[in-house]
Coordinates of N, CA and C in Angstrom, one line a residue:
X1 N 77.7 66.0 182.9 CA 78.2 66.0 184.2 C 79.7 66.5 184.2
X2 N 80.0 67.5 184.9 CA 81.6 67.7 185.2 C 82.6 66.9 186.0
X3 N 83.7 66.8 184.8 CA 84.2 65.4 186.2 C 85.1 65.9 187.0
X4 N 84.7 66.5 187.8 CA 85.4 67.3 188.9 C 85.9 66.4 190.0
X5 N 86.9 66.9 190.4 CA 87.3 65.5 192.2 C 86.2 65.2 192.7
X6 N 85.6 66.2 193.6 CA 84.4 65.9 194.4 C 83.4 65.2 193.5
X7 N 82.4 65.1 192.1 CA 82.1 64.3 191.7 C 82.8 63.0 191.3
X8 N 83.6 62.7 191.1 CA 84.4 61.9 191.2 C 84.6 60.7 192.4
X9 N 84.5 61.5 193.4 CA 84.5 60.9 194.9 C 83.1 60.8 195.0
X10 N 82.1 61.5 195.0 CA 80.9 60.9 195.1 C 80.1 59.7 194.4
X11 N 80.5 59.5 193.0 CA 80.5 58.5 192.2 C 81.6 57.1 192.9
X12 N 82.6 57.8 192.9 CA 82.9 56.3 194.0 C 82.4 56.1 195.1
X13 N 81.3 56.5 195.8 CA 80.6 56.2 196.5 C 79.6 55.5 196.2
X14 N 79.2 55.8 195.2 CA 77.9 54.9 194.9 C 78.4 53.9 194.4
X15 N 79.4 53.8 193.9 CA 80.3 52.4 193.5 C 80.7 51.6 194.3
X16 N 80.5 51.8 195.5 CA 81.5 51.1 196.6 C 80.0 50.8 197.3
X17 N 78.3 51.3 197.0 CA 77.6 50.6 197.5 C 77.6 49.1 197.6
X18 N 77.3 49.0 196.0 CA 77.5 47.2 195.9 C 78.6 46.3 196.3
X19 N 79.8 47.1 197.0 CA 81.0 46.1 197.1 C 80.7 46.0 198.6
X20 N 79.8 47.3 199.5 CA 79.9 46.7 201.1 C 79.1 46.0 201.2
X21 N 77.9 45.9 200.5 CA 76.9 44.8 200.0 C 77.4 43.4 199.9
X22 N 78.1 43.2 198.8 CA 78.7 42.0 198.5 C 79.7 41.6 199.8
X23 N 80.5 42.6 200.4 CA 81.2 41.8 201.2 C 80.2 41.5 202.2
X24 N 79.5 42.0 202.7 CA 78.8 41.9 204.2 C 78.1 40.3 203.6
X25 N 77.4 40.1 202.6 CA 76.5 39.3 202.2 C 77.5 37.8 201.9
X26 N 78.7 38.3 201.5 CA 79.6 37.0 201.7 C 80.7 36.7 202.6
X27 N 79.7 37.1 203.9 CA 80.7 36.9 205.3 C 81.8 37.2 205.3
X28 N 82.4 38.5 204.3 CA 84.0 38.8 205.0 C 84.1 39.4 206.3
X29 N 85.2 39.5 206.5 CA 85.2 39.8 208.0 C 84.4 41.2 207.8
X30 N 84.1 41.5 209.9 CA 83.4 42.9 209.6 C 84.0 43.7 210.1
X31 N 85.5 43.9 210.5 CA 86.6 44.9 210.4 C 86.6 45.4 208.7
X32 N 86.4 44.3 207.5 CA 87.2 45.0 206.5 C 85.5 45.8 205.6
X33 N 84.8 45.1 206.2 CA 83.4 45.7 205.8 C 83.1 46.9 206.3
X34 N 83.4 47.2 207.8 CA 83.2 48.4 208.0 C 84.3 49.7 207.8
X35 N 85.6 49.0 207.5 CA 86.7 49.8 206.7 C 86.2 50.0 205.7
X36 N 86.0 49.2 204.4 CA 85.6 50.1 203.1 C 83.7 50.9 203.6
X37 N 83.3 51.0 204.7 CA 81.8 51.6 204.8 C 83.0 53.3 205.2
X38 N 83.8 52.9 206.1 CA 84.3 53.8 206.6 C 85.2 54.9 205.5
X39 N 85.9 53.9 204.2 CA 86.0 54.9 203.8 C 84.9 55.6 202.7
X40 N 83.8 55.5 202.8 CA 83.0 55.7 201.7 C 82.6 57.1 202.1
X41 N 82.3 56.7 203.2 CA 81.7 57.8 204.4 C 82.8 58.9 204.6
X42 N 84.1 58.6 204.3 CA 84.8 59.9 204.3 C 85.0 60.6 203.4
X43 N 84.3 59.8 201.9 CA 84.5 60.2 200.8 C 83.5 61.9 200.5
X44 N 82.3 61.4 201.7 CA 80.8 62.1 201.4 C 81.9 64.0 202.2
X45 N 82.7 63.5 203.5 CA 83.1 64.8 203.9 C 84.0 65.2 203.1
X46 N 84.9 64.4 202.0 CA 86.3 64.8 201.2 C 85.9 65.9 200.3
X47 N 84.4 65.2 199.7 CA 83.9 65.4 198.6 C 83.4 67.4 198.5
X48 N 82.7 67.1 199.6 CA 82.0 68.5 200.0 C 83.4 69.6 200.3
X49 N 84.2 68.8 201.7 CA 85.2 69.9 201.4 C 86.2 70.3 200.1
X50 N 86.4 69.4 199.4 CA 86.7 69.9 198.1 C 86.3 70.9 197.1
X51 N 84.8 70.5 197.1 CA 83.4 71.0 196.7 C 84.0 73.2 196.4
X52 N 83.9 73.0 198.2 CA 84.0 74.8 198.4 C 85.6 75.7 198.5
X53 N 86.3 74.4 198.8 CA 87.6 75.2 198.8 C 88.4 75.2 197.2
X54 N 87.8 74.4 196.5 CA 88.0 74.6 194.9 C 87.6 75.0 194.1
X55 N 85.8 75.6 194.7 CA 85.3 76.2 193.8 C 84.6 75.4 193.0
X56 N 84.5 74.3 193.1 CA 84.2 73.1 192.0 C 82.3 72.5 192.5
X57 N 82.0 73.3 193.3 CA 80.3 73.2 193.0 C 79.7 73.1 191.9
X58 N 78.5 71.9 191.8 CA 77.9 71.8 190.4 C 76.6 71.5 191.1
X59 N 75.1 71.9 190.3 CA 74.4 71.1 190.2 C 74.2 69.6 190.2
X60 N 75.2 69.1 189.6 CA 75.0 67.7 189.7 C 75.5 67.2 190.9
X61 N 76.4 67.8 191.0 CA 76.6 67.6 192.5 C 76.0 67.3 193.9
X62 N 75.3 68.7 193.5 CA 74.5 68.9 194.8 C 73.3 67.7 194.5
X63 N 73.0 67.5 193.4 CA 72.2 66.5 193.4 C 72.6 65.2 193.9
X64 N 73.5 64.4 193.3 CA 74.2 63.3 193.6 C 74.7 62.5 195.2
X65 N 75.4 64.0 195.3 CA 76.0 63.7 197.1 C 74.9 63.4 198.2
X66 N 73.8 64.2 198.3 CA 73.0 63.9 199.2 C 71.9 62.3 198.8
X67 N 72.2 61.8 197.7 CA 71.5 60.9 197.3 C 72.5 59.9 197.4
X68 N 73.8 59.8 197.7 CA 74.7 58.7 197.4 C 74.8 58.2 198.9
X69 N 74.5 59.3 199.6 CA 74.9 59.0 201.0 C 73.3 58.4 201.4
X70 N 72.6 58.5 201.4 CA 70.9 58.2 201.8 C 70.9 56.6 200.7
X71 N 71.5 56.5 200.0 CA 71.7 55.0 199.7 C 72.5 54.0 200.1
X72 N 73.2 54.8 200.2 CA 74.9 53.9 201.4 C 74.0 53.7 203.1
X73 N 73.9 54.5 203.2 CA 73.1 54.1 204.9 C 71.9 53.3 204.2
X74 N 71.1 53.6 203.7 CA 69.5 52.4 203.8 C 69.9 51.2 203.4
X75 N 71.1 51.0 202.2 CA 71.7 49.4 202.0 C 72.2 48.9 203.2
X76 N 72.9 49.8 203.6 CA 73.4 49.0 204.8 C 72.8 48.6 206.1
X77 N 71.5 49.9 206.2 CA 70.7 49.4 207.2 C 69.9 48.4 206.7
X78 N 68.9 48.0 205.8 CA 68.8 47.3 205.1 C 69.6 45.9 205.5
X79 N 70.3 45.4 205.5 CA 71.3 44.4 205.7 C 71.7 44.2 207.0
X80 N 71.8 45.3 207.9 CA 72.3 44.5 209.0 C 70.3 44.3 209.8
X81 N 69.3 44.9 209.5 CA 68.1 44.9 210.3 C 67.4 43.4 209.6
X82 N 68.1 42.7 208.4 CA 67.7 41.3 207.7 C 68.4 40.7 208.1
X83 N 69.8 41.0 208.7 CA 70.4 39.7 209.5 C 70.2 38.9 210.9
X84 N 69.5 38.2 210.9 CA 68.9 37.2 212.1 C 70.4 36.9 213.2
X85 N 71.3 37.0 212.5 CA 72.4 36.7 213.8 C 72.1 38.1 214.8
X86 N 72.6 39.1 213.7 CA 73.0 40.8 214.0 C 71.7 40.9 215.2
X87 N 70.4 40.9 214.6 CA 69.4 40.9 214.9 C 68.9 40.9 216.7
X88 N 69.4 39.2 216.3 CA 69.0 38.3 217.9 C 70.0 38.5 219.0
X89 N 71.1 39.7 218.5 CA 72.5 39.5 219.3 C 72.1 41.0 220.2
X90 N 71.0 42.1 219.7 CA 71.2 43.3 220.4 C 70.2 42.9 221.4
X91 N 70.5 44.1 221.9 CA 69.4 44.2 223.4 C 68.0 44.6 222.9
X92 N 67.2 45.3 222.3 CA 66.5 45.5 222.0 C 66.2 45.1 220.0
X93 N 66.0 43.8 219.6 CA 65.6 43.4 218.3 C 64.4 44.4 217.5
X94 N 63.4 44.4 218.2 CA 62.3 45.3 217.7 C 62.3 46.5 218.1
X95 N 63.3 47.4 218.6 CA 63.8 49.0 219.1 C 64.7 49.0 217.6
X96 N 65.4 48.4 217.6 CA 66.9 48.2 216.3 C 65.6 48.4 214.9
X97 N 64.9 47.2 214.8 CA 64.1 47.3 213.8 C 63.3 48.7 213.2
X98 N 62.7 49.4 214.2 CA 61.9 50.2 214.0 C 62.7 51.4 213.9
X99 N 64.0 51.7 214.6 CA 64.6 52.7 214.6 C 65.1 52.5 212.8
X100 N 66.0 51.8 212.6 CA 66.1 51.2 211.1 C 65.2 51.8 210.0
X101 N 63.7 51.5 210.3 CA 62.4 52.0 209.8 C 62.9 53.6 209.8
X102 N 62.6 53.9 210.7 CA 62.6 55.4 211.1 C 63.7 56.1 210.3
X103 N 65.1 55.9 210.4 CA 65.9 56.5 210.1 C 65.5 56.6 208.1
X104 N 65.0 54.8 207.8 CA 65.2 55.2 206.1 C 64.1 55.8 205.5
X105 N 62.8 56.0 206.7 CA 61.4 56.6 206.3 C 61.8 58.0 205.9
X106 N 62.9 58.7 207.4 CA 62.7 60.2 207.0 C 63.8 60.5 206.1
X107 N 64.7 59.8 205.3 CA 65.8 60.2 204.4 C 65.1 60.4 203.2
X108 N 63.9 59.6 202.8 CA 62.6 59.4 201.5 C 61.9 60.7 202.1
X109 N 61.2 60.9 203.1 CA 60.4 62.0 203.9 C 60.8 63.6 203.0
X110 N 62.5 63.6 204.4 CA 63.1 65.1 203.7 C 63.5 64.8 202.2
X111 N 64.2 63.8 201.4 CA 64.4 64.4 200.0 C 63.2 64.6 199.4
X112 N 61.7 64.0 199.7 CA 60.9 64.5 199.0 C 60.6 65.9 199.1
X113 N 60.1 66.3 200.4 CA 60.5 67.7 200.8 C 61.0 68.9 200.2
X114 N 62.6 68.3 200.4 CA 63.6 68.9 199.8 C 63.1 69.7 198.4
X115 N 62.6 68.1 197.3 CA 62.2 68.5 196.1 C 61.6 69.6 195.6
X116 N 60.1 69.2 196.0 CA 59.1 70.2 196.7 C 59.6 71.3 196.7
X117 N 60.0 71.5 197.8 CA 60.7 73.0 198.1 C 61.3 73.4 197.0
X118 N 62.4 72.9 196.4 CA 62.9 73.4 195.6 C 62.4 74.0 194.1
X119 N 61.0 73.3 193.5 CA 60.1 73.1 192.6 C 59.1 75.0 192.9
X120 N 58.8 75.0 194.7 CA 58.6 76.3 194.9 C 59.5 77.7 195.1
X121 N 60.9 77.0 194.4 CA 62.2 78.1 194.9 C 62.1 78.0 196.1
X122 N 62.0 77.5 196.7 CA 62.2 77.4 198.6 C 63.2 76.6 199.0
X123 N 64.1 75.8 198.4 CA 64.7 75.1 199.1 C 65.8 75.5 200.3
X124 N 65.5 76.8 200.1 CA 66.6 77.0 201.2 C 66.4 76.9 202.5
X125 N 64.7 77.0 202.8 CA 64.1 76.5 203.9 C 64.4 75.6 204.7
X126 N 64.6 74.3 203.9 CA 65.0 73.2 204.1 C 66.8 72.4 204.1
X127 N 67.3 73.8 203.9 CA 68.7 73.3 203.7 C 69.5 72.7 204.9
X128 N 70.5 71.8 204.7 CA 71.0 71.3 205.7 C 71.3 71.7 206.9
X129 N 71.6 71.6 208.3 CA 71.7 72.6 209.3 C 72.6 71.7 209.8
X130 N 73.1 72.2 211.3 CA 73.9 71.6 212.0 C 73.5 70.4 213.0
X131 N 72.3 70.6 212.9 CA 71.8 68.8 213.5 C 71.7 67.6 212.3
X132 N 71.3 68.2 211.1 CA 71.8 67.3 210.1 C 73.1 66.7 209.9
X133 N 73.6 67.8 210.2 CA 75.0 67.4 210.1 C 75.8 66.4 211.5
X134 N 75.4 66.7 212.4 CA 76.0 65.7 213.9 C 74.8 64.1 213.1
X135 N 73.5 64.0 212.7 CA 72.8 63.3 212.7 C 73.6 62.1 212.0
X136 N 74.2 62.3 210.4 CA 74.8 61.5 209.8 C 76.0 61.4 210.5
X137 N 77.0 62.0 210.9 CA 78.0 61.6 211.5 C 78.1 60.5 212.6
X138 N 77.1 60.6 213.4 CA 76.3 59.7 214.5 C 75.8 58.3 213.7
X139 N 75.0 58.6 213.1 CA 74.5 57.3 212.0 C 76.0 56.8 211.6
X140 N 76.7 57.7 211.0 CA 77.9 56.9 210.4 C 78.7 56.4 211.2
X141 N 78.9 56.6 212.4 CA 79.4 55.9 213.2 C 79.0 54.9 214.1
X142 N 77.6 55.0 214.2 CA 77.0 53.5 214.6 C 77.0 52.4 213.4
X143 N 76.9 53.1 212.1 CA 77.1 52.3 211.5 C 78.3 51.1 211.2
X144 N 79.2 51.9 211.4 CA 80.6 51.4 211.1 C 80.9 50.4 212.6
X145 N 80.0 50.5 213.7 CA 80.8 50.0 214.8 C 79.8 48.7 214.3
X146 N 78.5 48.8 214.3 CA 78.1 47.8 213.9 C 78.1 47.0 212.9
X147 N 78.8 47.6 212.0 CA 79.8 46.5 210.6 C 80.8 45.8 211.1
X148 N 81.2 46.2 212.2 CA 82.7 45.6 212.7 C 82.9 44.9 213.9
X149 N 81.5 45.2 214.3 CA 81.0 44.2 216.1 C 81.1 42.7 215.8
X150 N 80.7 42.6 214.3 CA 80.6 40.6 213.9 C 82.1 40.1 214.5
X151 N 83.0 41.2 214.0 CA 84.5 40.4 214.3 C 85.2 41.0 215.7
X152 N 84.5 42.0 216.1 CA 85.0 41.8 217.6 C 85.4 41.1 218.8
X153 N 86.3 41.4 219.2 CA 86.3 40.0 220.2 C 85.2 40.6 221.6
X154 N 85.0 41.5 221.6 CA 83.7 41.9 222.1 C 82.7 42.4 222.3
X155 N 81.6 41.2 223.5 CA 80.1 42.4 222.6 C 79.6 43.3 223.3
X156 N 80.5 44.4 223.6 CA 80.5 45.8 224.0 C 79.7 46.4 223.3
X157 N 81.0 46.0 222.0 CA 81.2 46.9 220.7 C 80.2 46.8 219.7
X158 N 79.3 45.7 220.0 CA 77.7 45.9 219.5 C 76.6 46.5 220.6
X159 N 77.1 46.4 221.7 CA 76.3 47.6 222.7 C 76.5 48.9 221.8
X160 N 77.4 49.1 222.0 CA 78.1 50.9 221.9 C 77.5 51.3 220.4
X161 N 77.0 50.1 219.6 CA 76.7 50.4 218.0 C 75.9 50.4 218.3
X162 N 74.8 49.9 218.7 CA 72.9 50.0 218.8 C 72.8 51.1 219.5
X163 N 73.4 51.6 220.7 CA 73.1 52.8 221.8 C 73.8 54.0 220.7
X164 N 74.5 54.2 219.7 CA 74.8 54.7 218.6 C 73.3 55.2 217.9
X165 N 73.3 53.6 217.5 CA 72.1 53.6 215.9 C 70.9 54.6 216.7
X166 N 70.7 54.6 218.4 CA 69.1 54.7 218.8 C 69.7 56.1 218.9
X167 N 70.8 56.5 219.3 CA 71.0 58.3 219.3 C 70.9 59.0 217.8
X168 N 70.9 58.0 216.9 CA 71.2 58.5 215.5 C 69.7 59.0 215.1
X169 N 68.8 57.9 215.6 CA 67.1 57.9 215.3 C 66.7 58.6 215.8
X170 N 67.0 59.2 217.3 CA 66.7 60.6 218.0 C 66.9 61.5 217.3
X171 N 68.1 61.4 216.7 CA 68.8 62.8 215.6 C 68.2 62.7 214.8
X172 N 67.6 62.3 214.0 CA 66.9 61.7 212.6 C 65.4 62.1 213.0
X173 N 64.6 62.2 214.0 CA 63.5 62.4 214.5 C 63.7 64.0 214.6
X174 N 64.2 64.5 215.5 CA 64.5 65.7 216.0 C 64.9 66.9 214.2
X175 N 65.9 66.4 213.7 CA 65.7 67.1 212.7 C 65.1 67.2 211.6
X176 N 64.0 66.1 211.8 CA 62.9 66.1 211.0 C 61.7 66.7 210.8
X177 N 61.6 67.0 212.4 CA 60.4 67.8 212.9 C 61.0 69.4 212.5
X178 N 62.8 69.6 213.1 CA 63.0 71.2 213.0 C 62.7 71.7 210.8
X179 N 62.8 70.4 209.7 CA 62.8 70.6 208.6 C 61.0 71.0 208.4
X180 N 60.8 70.2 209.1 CA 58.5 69.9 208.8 C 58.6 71.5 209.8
X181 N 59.2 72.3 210.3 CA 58.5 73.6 210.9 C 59.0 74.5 210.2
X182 N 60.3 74.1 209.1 CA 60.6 75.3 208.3 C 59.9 75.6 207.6
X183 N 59.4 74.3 206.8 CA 58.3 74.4 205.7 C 57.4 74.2 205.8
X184 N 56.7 74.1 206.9 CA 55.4 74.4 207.6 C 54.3 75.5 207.0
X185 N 55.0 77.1 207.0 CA 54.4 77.8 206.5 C 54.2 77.6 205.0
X186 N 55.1 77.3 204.0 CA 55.1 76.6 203.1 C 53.6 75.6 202.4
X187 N 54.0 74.7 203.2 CA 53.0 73.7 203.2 C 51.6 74.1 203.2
X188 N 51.4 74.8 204.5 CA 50.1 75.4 204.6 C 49.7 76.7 203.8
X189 N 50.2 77.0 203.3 CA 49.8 78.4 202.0 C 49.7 77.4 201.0
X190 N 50.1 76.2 200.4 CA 49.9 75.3 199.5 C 48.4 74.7 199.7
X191 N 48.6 74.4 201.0 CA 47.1 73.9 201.1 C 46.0 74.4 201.1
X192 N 46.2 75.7 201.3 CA 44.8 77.0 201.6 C 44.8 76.6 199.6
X193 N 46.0 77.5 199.1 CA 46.0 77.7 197.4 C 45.1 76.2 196.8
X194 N 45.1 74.9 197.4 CA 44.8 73.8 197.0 C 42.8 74.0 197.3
X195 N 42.6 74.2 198.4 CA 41.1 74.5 198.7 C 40.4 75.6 198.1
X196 N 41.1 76.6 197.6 CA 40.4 77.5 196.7 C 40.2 77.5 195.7

């Protein structure tokens, strides 16, 4: 592995999984829990733009980054959709839940995909776009409002995080379907080659 900045920053990302874990799990406040989510999450844009204005792209890279961030969101969704306070405090408990579902079904969905693709030289099919890109940003910021609503003095600020998280699952839907029609033709020339 090259230890390049941006690898470097990605790896402290996945290192900083288990510490917003540990804090959330031992009630520190959720200003400082969604500060260190917040800075992990800046690490994922530091990293990339580093990445191309350095020249410092690697294979490992490209592996790592989109797996560090698809772990950072599911722990954390993960955690706040098991918390029975968080839970019973939104407007919609079983909308929150399923969207939760949804978002960490299609992150497993597209990297398998992804794989795939790449295994047929195709991955370019499937490469990131600009709805991918608003999707996580959206996610990351519902995320962070909802790490920080516990210590709010208002519960706006867990409104504004769930009507977040449910635009995030729209986005998560939507560019799931535009990734399943790139590789669509793909898929289906696999499957004719599979029945012959």
């Amino acid at each position: 592995m090259p230890w390049t900045t941006p690898n470097l920053l990605t790896l402290l990302r996945v290192a900083l999984i288990p510490v917003i874990g540990a804090l959330y799990l031992l009630d520190f406040s959720g200003y400082i829990v969604a500060i260190v989510f917040l800075l992990a999450g800046l690490t994922d844009w530091l990293d990339g733009y580093l990445a191309r204005h350095l020249n410092e792209t690697s294979p490992f890279g490209a592996f790592l980054d989109p797996v560090a961030d698809k772990l950072m969101v599911s722990v954390v969704l993960v955690l706040l959709a098991a918390d029975a306070t968080l839970v019973s405090s939104v407007i919609s408990p079983a909308l929150f839940t399923v969207v939760t579902a949804i978002i960490i079904g299609r992150e497993i969905t597209i990297s398998a995909l992804r794989e795939w693709m790449a295994e047929l030289g195709r991955r370019g099919v499937v490469r990131v776009g600009w709805i991918g890109k608003v999707k996580t940003t959206v996610q990351f910021i519902a995320i962070t409002v909802l790490l920080g609503a516990e210590s709010a003095p208002h519960p706006v600020f867990l409104v504004i995080g769930e009507g977040l998280l449910y635009a995030a699952g729209a986005l998560t839907l939507w560019s799931m379907l535009i990734y399943l029609r790139g590789a669509w033709p793909t898929l289906a020339e696999q499957a004719k080659r599979t029945e012959t």
